[in-house]
PDB file of C-alpha atoms in Angstrom:
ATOM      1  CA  UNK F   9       0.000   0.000   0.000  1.00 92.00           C
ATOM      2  CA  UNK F  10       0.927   3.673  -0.547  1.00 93.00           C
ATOM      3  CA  UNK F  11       0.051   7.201   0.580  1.00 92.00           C
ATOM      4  CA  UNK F  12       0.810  10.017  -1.517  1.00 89.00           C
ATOM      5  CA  UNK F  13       2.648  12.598   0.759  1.00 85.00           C
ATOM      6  CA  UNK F  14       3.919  15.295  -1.927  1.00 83.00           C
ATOM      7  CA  UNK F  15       4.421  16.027  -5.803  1.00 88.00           C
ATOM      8  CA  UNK F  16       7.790  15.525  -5.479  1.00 91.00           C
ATOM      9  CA  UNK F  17       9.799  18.759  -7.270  1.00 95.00           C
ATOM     10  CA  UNK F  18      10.442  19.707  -3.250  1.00 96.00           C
ATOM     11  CA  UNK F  19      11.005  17.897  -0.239  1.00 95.00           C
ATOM     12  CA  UNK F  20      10.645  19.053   3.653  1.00 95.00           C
ATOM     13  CA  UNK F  21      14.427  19.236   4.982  1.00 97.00           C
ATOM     14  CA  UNK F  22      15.085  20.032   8.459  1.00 98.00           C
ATOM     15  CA  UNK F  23      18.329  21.885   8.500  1.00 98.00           C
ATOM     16  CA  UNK F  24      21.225  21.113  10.736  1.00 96.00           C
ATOM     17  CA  UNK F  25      22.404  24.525  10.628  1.00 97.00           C
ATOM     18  CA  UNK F  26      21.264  27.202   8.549  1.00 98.00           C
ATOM     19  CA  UNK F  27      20.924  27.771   5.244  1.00 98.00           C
ATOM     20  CA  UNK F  28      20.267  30.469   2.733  1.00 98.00           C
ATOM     21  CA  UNK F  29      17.779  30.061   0.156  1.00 98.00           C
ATOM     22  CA  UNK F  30      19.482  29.418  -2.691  1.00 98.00           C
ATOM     23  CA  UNK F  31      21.771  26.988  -0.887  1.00 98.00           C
ATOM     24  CA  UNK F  32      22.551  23.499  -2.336  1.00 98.00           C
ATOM     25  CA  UNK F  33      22.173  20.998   0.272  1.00 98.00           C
ATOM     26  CA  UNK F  34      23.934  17.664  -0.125  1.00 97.00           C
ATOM     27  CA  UNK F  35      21.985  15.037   0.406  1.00 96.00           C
ATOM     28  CA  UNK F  36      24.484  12.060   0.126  1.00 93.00           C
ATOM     29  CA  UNK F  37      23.738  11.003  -3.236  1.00 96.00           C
ATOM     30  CA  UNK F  38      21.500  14.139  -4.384  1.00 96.00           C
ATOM     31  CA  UNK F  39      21.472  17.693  -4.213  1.00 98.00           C
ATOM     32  CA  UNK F  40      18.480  19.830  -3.089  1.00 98.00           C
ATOM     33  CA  UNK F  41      18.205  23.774  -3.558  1.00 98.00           C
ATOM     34  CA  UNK F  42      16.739  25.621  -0.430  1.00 98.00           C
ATOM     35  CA  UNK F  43      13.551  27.428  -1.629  1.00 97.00           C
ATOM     36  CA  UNK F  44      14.088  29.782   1.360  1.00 98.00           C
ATOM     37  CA  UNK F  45      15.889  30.759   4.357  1.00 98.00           C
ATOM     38  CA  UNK F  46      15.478  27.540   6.776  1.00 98.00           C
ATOM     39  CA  UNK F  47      16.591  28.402   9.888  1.00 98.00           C
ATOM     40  CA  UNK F  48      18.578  25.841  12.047  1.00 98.00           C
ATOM     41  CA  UNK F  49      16.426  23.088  13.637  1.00 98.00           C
ATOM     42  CA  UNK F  50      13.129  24.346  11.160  1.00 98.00           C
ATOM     43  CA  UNK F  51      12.111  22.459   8.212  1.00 98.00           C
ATOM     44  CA  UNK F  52      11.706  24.159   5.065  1.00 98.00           C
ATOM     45  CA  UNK F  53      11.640  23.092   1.419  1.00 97.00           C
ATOM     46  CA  UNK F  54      14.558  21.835  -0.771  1.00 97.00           C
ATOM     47  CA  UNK F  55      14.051  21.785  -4.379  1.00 97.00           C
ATOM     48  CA  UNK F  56      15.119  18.635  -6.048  1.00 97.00           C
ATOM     49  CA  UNK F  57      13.759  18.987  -9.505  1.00 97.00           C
ATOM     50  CA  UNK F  58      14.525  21.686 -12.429  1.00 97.00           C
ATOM     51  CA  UNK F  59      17.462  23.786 -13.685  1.00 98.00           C
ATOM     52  CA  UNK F  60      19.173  25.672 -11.249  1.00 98.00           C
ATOM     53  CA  UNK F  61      22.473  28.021 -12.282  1.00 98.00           C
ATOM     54  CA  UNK F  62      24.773  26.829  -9.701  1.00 98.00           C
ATOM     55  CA  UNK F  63      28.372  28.165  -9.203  1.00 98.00           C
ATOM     56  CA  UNK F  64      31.185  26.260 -10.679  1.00 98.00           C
ATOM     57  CA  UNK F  65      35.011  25.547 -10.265  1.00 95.00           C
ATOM     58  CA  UNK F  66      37.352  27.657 -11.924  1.00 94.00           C
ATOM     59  CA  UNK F  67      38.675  27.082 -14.893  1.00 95.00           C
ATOM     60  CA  UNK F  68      36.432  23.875 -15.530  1.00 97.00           C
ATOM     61  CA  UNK F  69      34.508  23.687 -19.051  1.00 98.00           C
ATOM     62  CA  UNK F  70      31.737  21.836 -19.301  1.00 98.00           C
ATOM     63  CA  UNK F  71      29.255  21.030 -22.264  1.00 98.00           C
ATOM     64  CA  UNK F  72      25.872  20.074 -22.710  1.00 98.00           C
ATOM     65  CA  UNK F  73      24.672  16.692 -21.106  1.00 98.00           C
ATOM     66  CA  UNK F  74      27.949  15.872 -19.636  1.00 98.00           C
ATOM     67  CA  UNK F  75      26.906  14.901 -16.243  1.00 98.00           C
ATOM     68  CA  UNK F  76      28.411  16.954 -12.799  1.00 98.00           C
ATOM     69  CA  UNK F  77      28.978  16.590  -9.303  1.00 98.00           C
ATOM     70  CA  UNK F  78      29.066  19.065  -6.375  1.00 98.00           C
ATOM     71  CA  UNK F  79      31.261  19.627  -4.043  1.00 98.00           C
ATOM     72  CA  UNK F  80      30.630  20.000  -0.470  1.00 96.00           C
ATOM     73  CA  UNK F  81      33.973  21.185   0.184  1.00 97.00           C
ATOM     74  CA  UNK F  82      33.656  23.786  -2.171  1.00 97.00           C
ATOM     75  CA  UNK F  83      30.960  24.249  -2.753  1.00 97.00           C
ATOM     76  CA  UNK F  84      30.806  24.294  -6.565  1.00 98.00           C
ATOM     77  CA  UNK F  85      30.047  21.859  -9.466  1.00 98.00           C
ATOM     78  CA  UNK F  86      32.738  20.056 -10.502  1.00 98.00           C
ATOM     79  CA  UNK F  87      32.921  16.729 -13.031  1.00 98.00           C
ATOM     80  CA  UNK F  88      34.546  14.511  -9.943  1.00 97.00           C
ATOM     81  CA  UNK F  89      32.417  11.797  -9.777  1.00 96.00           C
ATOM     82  CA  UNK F  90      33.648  11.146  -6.188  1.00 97.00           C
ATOM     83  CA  UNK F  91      31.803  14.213  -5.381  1.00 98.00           C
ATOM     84  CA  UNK F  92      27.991  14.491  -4.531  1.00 98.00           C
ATOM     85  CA  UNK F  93      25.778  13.565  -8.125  1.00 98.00           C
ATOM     86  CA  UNK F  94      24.190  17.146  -9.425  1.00 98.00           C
ATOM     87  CA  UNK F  95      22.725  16.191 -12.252  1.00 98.00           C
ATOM     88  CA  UNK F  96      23.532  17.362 -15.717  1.00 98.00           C
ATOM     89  CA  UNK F  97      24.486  20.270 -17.845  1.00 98.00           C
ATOM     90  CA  UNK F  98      21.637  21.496 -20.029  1.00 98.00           C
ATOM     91  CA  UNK F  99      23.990  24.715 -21.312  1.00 98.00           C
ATOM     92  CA  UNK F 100      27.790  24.830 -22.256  1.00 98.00           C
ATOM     93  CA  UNK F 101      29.883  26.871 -19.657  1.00 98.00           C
ATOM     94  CA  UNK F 102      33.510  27.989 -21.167  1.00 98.00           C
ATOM     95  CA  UNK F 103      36.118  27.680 -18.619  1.00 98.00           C
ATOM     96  CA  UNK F 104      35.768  31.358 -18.029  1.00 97.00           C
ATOM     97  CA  UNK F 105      32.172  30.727 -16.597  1.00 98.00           C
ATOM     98  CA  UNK F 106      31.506  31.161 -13.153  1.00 97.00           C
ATOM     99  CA  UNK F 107      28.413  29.218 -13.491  1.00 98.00           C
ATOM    100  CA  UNK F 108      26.686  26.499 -15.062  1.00 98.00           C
ATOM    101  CA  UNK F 109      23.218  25.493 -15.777  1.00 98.00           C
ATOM    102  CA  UNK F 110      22.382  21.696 -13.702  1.00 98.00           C
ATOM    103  CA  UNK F 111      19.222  19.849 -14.517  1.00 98.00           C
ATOM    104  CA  UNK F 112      19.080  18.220 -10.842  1.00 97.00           C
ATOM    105  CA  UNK F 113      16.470  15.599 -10.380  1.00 86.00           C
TER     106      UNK F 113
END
């Protein structure tokens, strides 16, 4: 038997500490993007479907469909697959980029 709880494109996270909106929040083998502020203790929403720009390490190109990782460390999107599973690019960044555009989901 199941019981629908949610659609699904966000997800109630209870924060450890606290986080901005805008945030990515690891989530061991996902990423989530805080909706809002969620204060430490408080639940709020992660989003865990869509296209999110999301900073990216330096001098790191990356096209179209290859598929990227983010760093908790860092806190950027790398192409480390040892690092947290983002998703995938849906835009070309040149190395000169400071961002790149991650279907996560």
């Amino acid at each position: 038997m199941a019981k629908y709880i949610q659609k699904g494109n966000t997800i109630d996270y209870t924060a450890t500490a606290a986080i901005a909106a805008g945030d990515v929040v690891s989530l061991g083998s996902h990423i989530g993007v805080a909706a809002g502020d969620i204060p430490a203790g408080a639940v709020g929403a992660l989003a865990v479907e869509g296209v999110f720009e999301i900073d990216k390490t330096a001098s790191l190109a990356i096209s179209t469909g290859d598929a990227v990782y983010f760093s908790t460390s860092t806190k950027k999107v790398t192409k480390t697959d040892t690092d947290v599973p983002a998703g995938w690019a849906v835009a070309d960044a040149a190395a000169a980029d400071t961002v790149v555009r991650v279907k996560i989901g």
